[in-house]
Short mmCIF file of C-alpha atoms and ligand atoms in Angstrom, two decimals:
data_model
loop_
_atom_site.label_atom_id
_atom_site.label_comp_id
_atom_site.label_asym_id
_atom_site.label_seq_id
_atom_site.Cartn_x
_atom_site.Cartn_y
_atom_site.Cartn_z
CA MET L 1 0.00 0.00 0.00
CA PRO L 2 1.34 3.47 -0.81
CA ILE L 3 2.30 5.55 2.20
CA LEU L 4 1.21 8.75 0.46
CA GLU L 5 -1.44 9.35 -2.15
CA VAL L 6 -2.02 12.82 -3.53
CA GLU L 7 -4.94 13.21 -5.90
CA HIS L 8 -5.83 16.17 -8.11
CA LEU L 9 -4.42 18.78 -5.76
CA ARG L 10 -5.19 22.32 -6.82
CA LYS L 11 -4.28 25.62 -5.22
CA SER L 12 -4.65 29.23 -6.33
CA PHE L 13 -3.52 32.46 -4.75
CA GLY L 14 -6.09 34.96 -5.92
CA ALA L 15 -6.29 34.55 -9.66
CA THR L 16 -2.94 32.73 -9.97
CA ARG L 17 -3.20 28.99 -10.26
CA VAL L 18 -0.11 27.76 -8.40
CA LEU L 19 -0.87 24.02 -8.27
CA ASP L 20 -2.99 22.34 -10.90
CA ASP L 21 -4.12 18.74 -10.83
CA ILE L 22 -1.15 17.37 -8.88
CA SER L 23 -1.39 13.59 -8.44
CA PHE L 24 1.28 11.15 -7.33
CA THR L 25 1.87 8.31 -4.91
CA MET L 26 4.78 7.22 -2.78
CA GLU L 27 5.77 3.81 -1.49
CA PRO L 28 7.08 3.54 2.08
CA GLY L 29 10.84 3.78 2.44
CA THR L 30 11.37 5.59 -0.84
CA ALA L 31 12.76 9.01 -1.62
CA LEU L 32 11.05 11.35 -4.05
CA SER L 33 12.90 14.27 -5.63
CA ILE L 34 10.92 17.21 -6.91
CA ILE L 35 12.68 19.46 -9.38
CA GLY L 36 11.46 22.38 -11.42
CA SER L 37 12.13 26.00 -12.13
CA SER L 38 11.54 28.83 -9.71
CA GLY L 39 7.88 29.56 -9.17
CA SER L 40 6.70 26.19 -10.44
CA GLY L 41 4.90 25.50 -7.14
CA LYS L 42 7.28 23.14 -5.33
CA THR L 43 7.22 25.00 -2.02
CA THR L 44 3.47 25.42 -2.21
CA LEU L 45 3.08 21.67 -2.68
CA LEU L 46 5.15 20.94 0.43
CA ARG L 47 3.22 23.57 2.38
CA CYS L 48 -0.05 21.91 1.37
CA LEU L 49 1.25 18.54 2.53
CA ASN L 50 2.19 20.08 5.87
CA PHE L 51 -1.18 21.81 6.24
CA LEU L 52 0.35 25.27 6.13
CA GLU L 53 -1.86 26.00 3.10
CA ARG L 54 -5.33 24.73 2.44
CA PRO L 55 -5.68 23.34 -1.09
CA ASP L 56 -8.72 24.39 -3.13
CA ALA L 57 -9.29 20.88 -4.37
CA GLY L 58 -7.84 17.42 -4.04
CA ILE L 59 -7.20 14.63 -1.59
CA ILE L 60 -4.22 13.78 0.60
CA ARG L 61 -4.11 10.26 1.99
CA VAL L 62 -1.45 8.82 4.29
CA LYS L 63 -1.33 5.06 4.86
CA GLY L 64 -4.83 4.83 3.47
CA GLU L 65 -6.24 7.42 5.86
CA THR L 66 -7.73 10.49 4.21
CA LEU L 67 -6.17 13.47 5.99
CA LEU L 68 -7.53 16.04 3.61
CA ASP L 69 -10.41 16.12 1.22
CA ALA L 70 -10.77 19.67 -0.02
CA ALA L 71 -14.36 18.95 -0.98
CA SER L 72 -15.36 18.76 2.70
CA PRO L 73 -15.98 21.95 4.65
CA ALA L 74 -13.15 24.21 5.86
CA SER L 75 -13.83 23.26 9.48
CA ASP L 76 -12.71 19.72 8.63
CA PHE L 77 -9.37 21.14 7.58
CA GLN L 78 -8.86 22.71 10.99
CA ARG L 79 -10.08 19.71 12.97
CA ASN L 80 -7.17 17.73 14.44
CA ILE L 81 -4.89 19.73 12.20
CA ARG L 82 -2.05 19.33 14.69
CA LEU L 83 -2.29 15.56 14.57
CA LYS L 84 -2.52 15.55 10.79
CA ARG L 85 0.60 17.67 10.58
CA LEU L 86 2.52 15.13 12.62
CA HIS L 87 2.37 12.66 9.71
CA PHE L 88 4.74 15.00 7.93
CA GLY L 89 7.96 16.71 8.86
CA LEU L 90 9.28 19.79 7.11
CA VAL L 91 12.84 21.05 6.85
CA PHE L 92 12.89 24.67 5.72
CA GLN L 93 15.30 26.34 3.39
CA SER L 94 16.06 28.93 6.10
CA PHE L 95 16.27 26.40 8.97
CA ASN L 96 13.88 28.34 11.22
CA LEU L 97 15.58 27.10 14.37
CA PHE L 98 14.42 28.65 17.63
CA PRO L 99 17.25 31.07 18.51
CA GLN L 100 16.75 31.04 22.29
CA TYR L 101 17.13 27.28 22.56
CA THR L 102 20.25 25.15 22.31
CA ALA L 103 20.63 22.60 19.54
CA LEU L 104 19.41 19.87 21.88
CA GLU L 105 16.50 21.95 23.17
CA ASN L 106 15.46 22.70 19.58
CA VAL L 107 15.31 18.98 18.92
CA THR L 108 13.47 18.01 22.10
CA LEU L 109 11.05 20.92 22.63
CA ALA L 110 8.14 19.67 20.52
CA GLU L 111 8.48 16.11 21.76
CA LYS L 112 8.39 17.32 25.37
CA LEU L 113 5.28 19.39 24.70
CA LEU L 114 3.58 16.42 23.05
CA ALA L 115 4.50 14.12 25.95
CA ARG L 116 2.48 16.39 28.26
CA GLU L 117 -0.64 15.26 26.45
CA LYS L 118 -0.03 11.62 27.33
CA PRO L 119 -2.46 10.36 29.98
CA ASP L 120 0.34 9.06 32.22
CA TRP L 121 2.53 12.16 31.84
CA LYS L 122 2.17 13.22 35.48
CA ASP L 123 3.23 9.84 36.84
CA ASN L 124 6.11 9.20 34.48
CA LYS L 125 7.28 12.74 33.88
CA SER L 126 10.95 12.19 34.63
CA ALA L 127 11.09 8.94 32.67
CA TYR L 128 9.52 10.67 29.66
CA LEU L 129 11.89 13.60 29.86
CA LYS L 130 14.90 11.32 30.20
CA SER L 131 14.01 9.24 27.18
CA ILE L 132 13.22 12.33 25.11
CA GLU L 133 16.57 13.80 26.07
CA GLU L 134 18.36 10.59 25.09
CA HIS L 135 16.44 10.45 21.82
CA GLY L 136 17.48 14.02 21.05
CA CYS L 137 21.13 13.32 21.86
CA ALA L 138 21.09 10.21 19.68
CA LEU L 139 19.60 12.15 16.75
CA LEU L 140 22.16 14.92 17.02
CA ALA L 141 24.95 12.37 17.26
CA GLU L 142 23.60 10.78 14.09
CA MET L 143 23.87 14.20 12.45
CA GLY L 144 27.50 14.39 13.56
CA LEU L 145 26.72 17.08 16.13
CA GLN L 146 27.52 15.24 19.37
CA ASP L 147 29.76 18.08 20.57
CA ARG L 148 27.40 20.85 19.50
CA MET L 149 24.36 19.94 21.56
CA GLY L 150 24.71 22.84 24.00
CA ASN L 151 25.33 25.48 21.35
CA TYR L 152 22.79 28.10 20.36
CA PRO L 153 21.91 28.45 16.67
CA HIS L 154 23.91 31.66 16.26
CA GLN L 155 27.00 29.75 17.38
CA LEU L 156 26.57 27.18 14.60
CA SER L 157 27.41 27.27 10.91
CA GLY L 158 24.62 27.13 8.35
CA GLY L 159 25.31 23.48 7.64
CA GLN L 160 25.23 22.64 11.33
CA CYS L 161 21.99 24.60 11.77
CA GLN L 162 20.36 22.68 8.94
CA ARG L 163 21.47 19.37 10.48
CA VAL L 164 19.92 20.44 13.79
CA ALA L 165 16.74 21.27 11.88
CA ILE L 166 16.76 17.81 10.30
CA ALA L 167 17.19 16.19 13.73
CA ARG L 168 14.35 18.35 15.03
CA ALA L 169 12.05 17.15 12.26
CA LEU L 170 13.09 13.53 12.76
CA ALA L 171 12.45 13.71 16.52
CA LEU L 172 8.71 13.37 16.00
CA ASN L 173 9.10 10.31 13.74
CA PRO L 174 7.08 11.67 10.83
CA ASP L 175 5.80 9.21 8.24
CA ILE L 176 7.15 11.43 5.50
CA LEU L 177 9.97 13.93 5.86
CA CYS L 178 9.86 16.89 3.46
CA PHE L 179 12.85 19.04 2.54
CA ASP L 180 12.37 22.40 0.85
CA GLU L 181 15.68 23.23 -0.83
CA PRO L 182 17.62 22.30 2.28
CA THR L 183 20.94 23.52 0.91
CA SER L 184 19.91 26.67 -0.97
CA ALA L 185 20.80 28.98 1.93
CA LEU L 186 24.23 27.41 2.39
CA ASP L 187 27.68 28.20 1.10
CA PRO L 188 28.69 25.64 -1.53
CA GLU L 189 31.28 24.06 0.77
CA LEU L 190 28.62 23.45 3.43
CA THR L 191 26.05 21.80 1.18
CA GLY L 192 28.01 18.55 1.14
CA GLU L 193 27.61 17.85 4.85
CA VAL L 194 23.85 18.34 4.66
CA LEU L 195 23.48 16.25 1.51
CA ARG L 196 25.50 13.45 3.15
CA VAL L 197 23.08 13.41 6.08
CA ILE L 198 20.06 13.24 3.77
CA ARG L 199 21.71 10.49 1.77
CA SER L 200 22.32 8.44 4.90
CA LEU L 201 18.64 8.85 5.77
CA ALA L 202 17.76 7.55 2.32
CA ASP L 203 20.09 4.60 2.82
CA ARG L 204 18.10 3.72 5.92
CA SER L 205 14.86 3.87 3.94
CA THR L 206 13.46 7.06 5.42
CA THR L 207 10.42 8.13 3.40
CA MET L 208 11.33 11.54 2.05
CA ILE L 209 10.25 14.21 -0.39
CA ILE L 210 13.18 16.38 -1.41
CA VAL L 211 12.71 19.63 -3.31
CA THR L 212 16.11 20.62 -4.61
CA HIS L 213 18.05 22.42 -7.29
CA GLU L 214 21.02 20.05 -6.82
CA MET L 215 20.37 17.93 -9.91
CA SER L 216 23.02 15.28 -9.41
CA PHE L 217 21.88 14.83 -5.82
CA ALA L 218 18.21 14.66 -6.85
CA ARG L 219 19.14 12.00 -9.32
CA ASP L 220 21.13 9.61 -7.18
CA VAL L 221 19.30 9.96 -3.85
CA ALA L 222 15.82 9.46 -5.27
CA ASP L 223 13.81 6.39 -6.22
CA HIS L 224 11.36 8.58 -8.09
CA VAL L 225 11.59 12.03 -9.63
CA ILE L 226 8.90 14.58 -10.38
CA PHE L 227 9.54 17.51 -12.66
CA MET L 228 7.13 20.37 -12.06
CA ASP L 229 6.40 23.15 -14.46
CA SER L 230 4.07 26.10 -13.78
CA GLY L 231 1.99 24.27 -11.20
CA THR L 232 1.65 20.95 -12.95
CA ILE L 233 3.58 17.70 -12.94
CA CYS L 234 5.17 17.84 -16.35
CA GLU L 235 6.95 14.55 -16.11
CA GLN L 236 7.65 11.85 -13.55
CA GLY L 237 9.45 8.55 -13.41
CA SER L 238 12.58 6.83 -12.22
CA PRO L 239 15.71 9.04 -12.03
CA ASP L 240 17.06 7.43 -15.18
CA GLU L 241 13.82 7.95 -17.06
CA VAL L 242 13.59 11.62 -16.15
CA PHE L 243 17.24 12.54 -16.32
CA LEU L 244 18.46 10.31 -19.16
CA HIS L 245 15.39 9.87 -21.31
CA PRO L 246 13.04 12.77 -20.69
CA GLN L 247 9.90 12.50 -22.77
CA GLN L 248 8.83 16.14 -22.59
CA GLU L 249 10.50 18.95 -24.46
CA ARG L 250 10.04 21.19 -21.39
CA THR L 251 11.97 18.71 -19.22
CA ARG L 252 14.85 18.54 -21.71
CA GLN L 253 14.94 22.31 -21.84
CA PHE L 254 15.02 22.59 -18.03
CA LEU L 255 17.71 19.94 -17.61
CA SER L 256 19.89 21.49 -20.30
CA HIS L 257 20.48 24.45 -17.94
CA TYR L 258 22.12 22.07 -15.52
CA ALA L 259 24.20 20.10 -18.03
CA ASP L 260 27.86 20.28 -17.14
CA MET B 1 17.97 80.79 57.54
CA THR B 2 21.38 79.51 56.53
CA PHE B 3 21.80 76.97 53.76
CA ALA B 4 22.76 74.35 56.34
CA GLU B 5 19.46 74.96 58.13
CA GLN B 6 17.45 75.00 54.88
CA PHE B 7 18.93 71.82 53.53
CA PRO B 8 17.25 69.18 55.75
CA ILE B 9 13.88 70.91 55.46
CA VAL B 10 14.11 71.05 51.69
CA LEU B 11 15.32 67.48 51.51
CA GLY B 12 12.34 66.32 53.56
CA SER B 13 9.93 68.09 51.20
CA LEU B 14 11.65 66.82 48.09
CA ASN B 15 11.59 63.28 49.44
CA THR B 16 7.86 63.52 50.02
CA GLY B 17 7.42 64.94 46.52
CA PHE B 18 9.58 62.25 45.03
CA LEU B 19 7.48 59.59 46.72
CA GLN B 20 4.47 60.93 44.82
CA THR B 21 6.51 61.01 41.59
CA PHE B 22 7.53 57.41 42.20
CA ARG B 23 3.97 56.30 42.96
CA LEU B 24 2.73 57.85 39.71
CA PHE B 25 5.58 56.18 37.84
CA LEU B 26 4.82 52.79 39.36
CA ILE B 27 1.07 52.85 38.91
CA THR B 28 1.53 53.94 35.30
CA LEU B 29 3.75 50.95 34.58
CA VAL B 30 1.50 48.52 36.41
CA GLY B 31 -1.52 49.80 34.49
CA ALA B 32 -0.08 50.66 31.09
CA ILE B 33 1.93 47.51 30.41
CA PRO B 34 -1.00 45.05 30.65
CA LEU B 35 -3.34 47.54 28.95
CA GLY B 36 -0.77 48.03 26.19
CA MET B 37 -0.58 44.26 25.69
CA LEU B 38 -4.35 44.03 25.42
CA LEU B 39 -4.41 46.86 22.88
CA ALA B 40 -1.61 45.21 20.89
CA VAL B 41 -3.47 41.91 20.78
CA ALA B 42 -6.60 43.76 19.68
CA GLU B 43 -4.63 45.61 17.03
CA ILE B 44 -3.48 42.38 15.37
CA SER B 45 -6.80 40.61 15.80
CA ARG B 46 -9.07 39.50 13.00
CA TRP B 47 -11.75 42.11 13.63
CA LYS B 48 -11.31 45.00 11.23
CA LEU B 49 -13.57 47.37 13.15
CA LEU B 50 -11.74 46.75 16.41
CA ARG B 51 -8.40 47.26 14.69
CA ALA B 52 -9.55 50.54 13.15
CA PHE B 53 -10.91 51.72 16.50
CA ILE B 54 -7.68 50.95 18.37
CA ARG B 55 -5.60 52.52 15.66
CA THR B 56 -7.64 55.72 15.88
CA VAL B 57 -7.34 55.86 19.66
CA VAL B 58 -3.60 55.26 19.49
CA TRP B 59 -3.22 57.97 16.89
CA ILE B 60 -5.16 60.51 18.96
CA VAL B 61 -3.31 59.71 22.17
CA ARG B 62 0.14 59.65 20.61
CA GLY B 63 -0.59 62.60 18.38
CA SER B 64 -1.51 65.08 21.12
CA PRO B 65 0.43 66.36 24.12
CA LEU B 66 0.14 64.44 27.36
CA MET B 67 -0.31 67.76 29.14
CA ILE B 68 -3.56 68.43 27.30
CA GLN B 69 -4.75 64.92 28.01
CA LEU B 70 -4.02 65.47 31.71
CA LEU B 71 -5.97 68.71 31.74
CA ILE B 72 -8.92 67.22 29.87
CA ILE B 73 -9.13 64.15 32.08
CA PHE B 74 -8.84 66.23 35.24
CA TYR B 75 -11.18 69.10 34.39
CA PHE B 76 -13.63 67.71 31.83
CA PRO B 77 -15.83 65.65 34.18
CA GLY B 78 -16.29 68.46 36.69
CA LEU B 79 -16.32 71.62 34.57
CA VAL B 80 -18.09 70.35 31.44
CA LEU B 81 -20.16 67.38 32.56
CA ASN B 82 -20.80 68.77 36.02
CA THR B 83 -19.90 65.43 37.59
CA PRO B 84 -16.61 65.94 39.42
CA ILE B 85 -15.52 62.33 39.67
CA TRP B 86 -12.03 63.03 40.92
CA GLY B 87 -12.77 64.69 44.23
CA GLY B 88 -10.89 67.72 45.41
CA GLY B 89 -7.76 66.74 47.27
CA GLU B 90 -4.40 65.30 46.41
CA SER B 91 -5.88 61.80 46.07
CA GLY B 92 -8.30 63.06 43.41
CA ARG B 93 -5.45 64.67 41.49
CA PHE B 94 -3.42 61.50 41.77
CA ALA B 95 -6.29 59.37 40.46
CA ALA B 96 -6.79 61.69 37.47
CA ALA B 97 -3.07 61.79 36.72
CA SER B 98 -2.86 57.99 36.96
CA VAL B 99 -5.67 57.52 34.46
CA ALA B 100 -4.16 60.01 32.02
CA PHE B 101 -0.68 58.49 32.27
CA ILE B 102 -1.91 54.90 32.01
CA ILE B 103 -3.93 55.62 28.86
CA ASN B 104 -1.14 57.63 27.30
CA TYR B 105 1.61 55.13 28.01
CA ALA B 106 -0.54 52.11 27.14
CA CYS B 107 -0.78 53.51 23.62
CA TYR B 108 2.99 53.86 23.32
CA PHE B 109 3.55 50.39 24.77
CA CYS B 110 0.88 48.99 22.45
CA GLU B 111 2.80 50.12 19.38
CA ILE B 112 6.05 48.69 20.74
CA PHE B 113 4.43 45.34 21.57
CA ARG B 114 2.70 45.15 18.20
CA GLY B 115 5.91 45.90 16.35
CA GLY B 116 7.73 43.33 18.47
CA ILE B 117 5.23 40.58 17.79
CA GLN B 118 4.97 41.34 14.09
CA GLY B 119 8.73 41.57 13.79
CA ILE B 120 9.22 37.88 14.57
CA PRO B 121 9.80 36.05 11.24
CA VAL B 122 6.81 33.90 10.16
CA GLY B 123 9.22 31.00 9.88
CA GLN B 124 9.24 30.72 13.67
CA GLU B 125 5.48 30.26 13.76
CA GLU B 126 5.52 27.81 10.86
CA ALA B 127 8.35 25.77 12.39
CA GLY B 128 6.24 25.47 15.55
CA LEU B 129 3.14 24.51 13.57
CA VAL B 130 4.80 21.71 11.62
CA LEU B 131 6.15 20.39 14.93
CA GLY B 132 2.58 19.99 16.15
CA MET B 133 2.66 22.87 18.64
CA LYS B 134 -0.49 24.64 19.75
CA PRO B 135 -0.82 28.37 19.02
CA ALA B 136 -0.44 29.22 22.70
CA GLN B 137 2.67 27.06 22.94
CA ILE B 138 4.13 28.80 19.91
CA PHE B 139 3.47 32.18 21.48
CA PHE B 140 4.80 31.41 24.94
CA ARG B 141 7.57 28.90 24.16
CA VAL B 142 8.84 30.23 20.87
CA LYS B 143 7.96 33.86 20.29
CA LEU B 144 7.64 35.54 23.69
CA LEU B 145 11.31 35.63 24.69
CA GLN B 146 12.28 36.81 21.20
CA VAL B 147 9.68 39.57 21.45
CA ILE B 148 10.93 40.60 24.89
CA LYS B 149 14.49 40.75 23.64
CA ALA B 150 13.47 42.83 20.64
CA ILE B 151 11.35 45.34 22.57
CA LEU B 152 13.63 45.80 25.56
CA PRO B 153 15.52 48.80 24.12
CA PRO B 154 12.41 50.77 23.05
CA ILE B 155 10.61 49.85 26.28
CA SER B 156 13.51 51.06 28.40
CA ASN B 157 13.52 54.31 26.43
CA GLU B 158 9.83 54.74 27.08
CA ILE B 159 10.19 54.01 30.78
CA ILE B 160 12.99 56.52 31.17
CA THR B 161 10.86 59.10 29.37
CA LEU B 162 8.02 58.27 31.76
CA ILE B 163 10.15 59.19 34.78
CA LYS B 164 10.62 62.67 33.39
CA ASP B 165 7.05 62.92 32.08
CA THR B 166 5.62 62.48 35.57
CA SER B 167 6.61 66.11 36.14
CA LEU B 168 3.80 67.10 33.75
CA ALA B 169 1.36 66.23 36.53
CA ARG B 170 2.50 69.52 38.08
CA ILE B 171 -0.01 71.17 35.71
CA ILE B 172 -2.92 69.85 37.79
CA ALA B 173 -1.04 70.67 40.99
CA LEU B 174 -0.17 67.11 41.87
CA GLN B 175 2.33 67.39 44.71
CA GLU B 176 5.16 65.59 43.00
CA ILE B 177 8.80 66.55 43.24
CA ILE B 178 8.74 69.59 40.92
CA TRP B 179 5.80 70.98 42.84
CA ALA B 180 7.72 70.39 46.08
CA GLY B 181 10.82 72.15 44.76
CA GLN B 182 8.80 75.10 43.45
CA SER B 183 7.03 75.60 46.76
CA PHE B 184 10.18 77.11 48.24
CA MET B 185 10.08 79.94 45.71
CA LYS B 186 6.68 81.16 46.89
CA GLY B 187 7.40 80.22 50.46
CA SER B 188 6.98 77.10 52.50
CA GLN B 189 8.06 76.05 55.99
CA GLY B 190 9.70 79.38 56.58
CA ILE B 191 11.79 79.28 53.43
CA SER B 192 10.88 81.54 50.52
CA GLY B 193 12.42 83.04 47.43
CA VAL B 194 14.99 80.29 46.91
CA ILE B 195 15.25 78.48 43.61
CA TRP B 196 17.98 75.93 44.34
CA PRO B 197 15.49 73.30 45.62
CA LEU B 198 13.85 73.32 42.19
CA PHE B 199 17.20 72.80 40.49
CA PHE B 200 18.09 70.19 43.07
CA THR B 201 15.16 68.01 41.95
CA GLY B 202 17.28 67.25 38.87
CA ILE B 203 19.55 65.13 41.07
CA TYR B 204 16.61 62.88 41.93
CA TYR B 205 15.70 62.39 38.28
CA LEU B 206 19.31 61.69 37.38
CA ALA B 207 19.71 59.14 40.15
CA PHE B 208 16.46 57.42 39.25
CA THR B 209 17.12 57.28 35.50
CA GLY B 210 20.69 56.17 36.26
CA ILE B 211 19.53 53.22 38.32
CA LEU B 212 17.00 52.19 35.67
CA THR B 213 19.56 52.51 32.89
CA ILE B 214 21.85 50.12 34.75
CA LEU B 215 18.96 47.73 35.41
CA PHE B 216 17.96 47.62 31.75
CA ALA B 217 21.54 47.18 30.62
CA ARG B 218 21.72 44.12 32.89
CA LEU B 219 18.49 42.73 31.51
CA GLU B 220 19.69 43.20 27.97
CA LYS B 221 22.92 41.43 28.84
CA LYS B 222 20.93 38.56 30.35
CA LEU B 223 19.16 38.09 27.02
CA SER B 224 22.31 38.41 24.93
CA TYR B 225 22.94 34.67 25.00
CA PHE B 226 20.91 34.29 21.82
CA ARG B 227 20.45 36.30 18.66
N1 ATP J 1 1.26 33.36 -0.23
C1 ATP J 1 1.28 33.58 -1.56
N2 ATP J 1 0.48 34.51 -2.09
C2 ATP J 1 0.48 34.74 -3.42
N3 ATP J 1 1.24 34.07 -4.30
C3 ATP J 1 2.07 33.13 -3.83
C4 ATP J 1 2.14 32.83 -2.43
N4 ATP J 1 3.05 31.84 -2.26
C5 ATP J 1 3.53 31.55 -3.49
N5 ATP J 1 2.93 32.31 -4.44
C6 ATP J 1 3.18 32.23 -5.89
O1 ATP J 1 3.03 30.90 -6.26
C7 ATP J 1 3.97 30.52 -7.24
C8 ATP J 1 4.69 29.26 -6.82
O2 ATP J 1 5.50 29.56 -5.69
P1 ATP J 1 6.38 28.47 -4.98
O3 ATP J 1 7.09 29.16 -3.86
O4 ATP J 1 5.56 27.30 -4.64
O5 ATP J 1 7.42 28.09 -6.09
P2 ATP J 1 8.74 27.21 -6.01
O6 ATP J 1 8.64 26.17 -7.04
O7 ATP J 1 8.96 26.77 -4.60
O8 ATP J 1 9.86 28.25 -6.42
P3 ATP J 1 11.38 28.38 -5.92
O9 ATP J 1 12.18 27.36 -6.68
O10 ATP J 1 11.76 29.77 -6.28
O11 ATP J 1 11.38 28.15 -4.45
C9 ATP J 1 4.88 31.71 -7.45
O12 ATP J 1 4.46 32.37 -8.61
C10 ATP J 1 4.61 32.59 -6.25
O13 ATP J 1 4.73 33.93 -6.58
MG1 MG J 2 10.42 27.16 -3.13
#
């Protein structure tokens, strides 16, 4: 069964149609790369998946459960929106770390707040906090940040910040982790460390959607590639299909800008 | 009377006056900060009419002199409406001055709070949302400290201005420190025609603003651990 099914998603801002009839599915444990020129709607798509925007039409299903059906009233969109969001994680281009918290606190904050909602929180408070702390430390260690846990974001490099942000998103064990151009705000020499982390997540079969302008990375990290053009899916397929044998003229044109 | 004889008498009067200055200062802060927060929340609320109303009030209050506002609030009920709500004595004057100062400063604080809240990048809110936080959690756990850090300099400016503005209450004869210093020009407790007590009040203001400046510098340093 697919872990994610998106059907006929549509979104306009005012008169501008930003997403038009977007449909795709994802199998668990696979990585999907989304490429496309600026303004083609990639960010908007990720924002819809994370319930930061409400689509005008379409369906989003995770593990067979319909999280969003734009045909139902707006109040349905708001209902349990927090829980629906937890199916997805989002790593922003600009990190959006919380500046007043250390790396470790950034990673553990949301998990601690969620633990308070557990019925046995009061009785097992210290056990919860301890395991959350350990989980956070383990995630940061995985990101290669074991000696940066007590640092504040302004004391970290861009690449380190983005790795903290990835750990923060992973902390809540989302079904699908989304990346919106995770390396676009980084100096070229720092992109490598972030891409390595994402690649290692892919190697461990983390289900991921990666929006990126790093074509060679998009190609070899992904199991499936979508090329978007002005709000529509222009072409999709395996990395080899899209990158080596594109069917659409528009895809060839786009890729030619990246040929080196 | 020699200066040495005058000095303790004057000091006693100035101290009493300063106590009134300090009370007005304190009650203004205690009233204007929460009221300013309420106004700020209303000003960024969904309701257009409410927003327009608050914006108009803030414009009127910030756009006209505090001295006029003091005079209107003190005299209007009695002289125009024929319902003197303030009573005659010093306590009536203090109540009127408090109301005028609280309203005036709440409007200034409101604009600072609003700017502080709106100045936090939307990315902070969105990061909280995708992490499953509730709006209240996002406000208190994520934004609040950043807002406080951002507004500390303008708030400390405003508070230091308030110390000096309390002297405007002299216009309705509130017996604050300027009034106390001036009383020795006309004559009080056997001293008359001396102006140095009035000048001497400056020392009190300087000491008070000095202490607050140090306090705010410490607070700012406390919050300098993040950017
Ligand atoms: N909140 C908004 N209001 C109005 N228009 C918007 C809004 N957000 C995005 N758009 C428009 O939607 C279109 C798609 O934007 P989007 O950010 O999704 O593109 P993108 O593929 O992520 O581009 P980039 O590669 O530059 O990040 C753009 O034309 C943009 O101007
Ligand atoms: Mg984008």
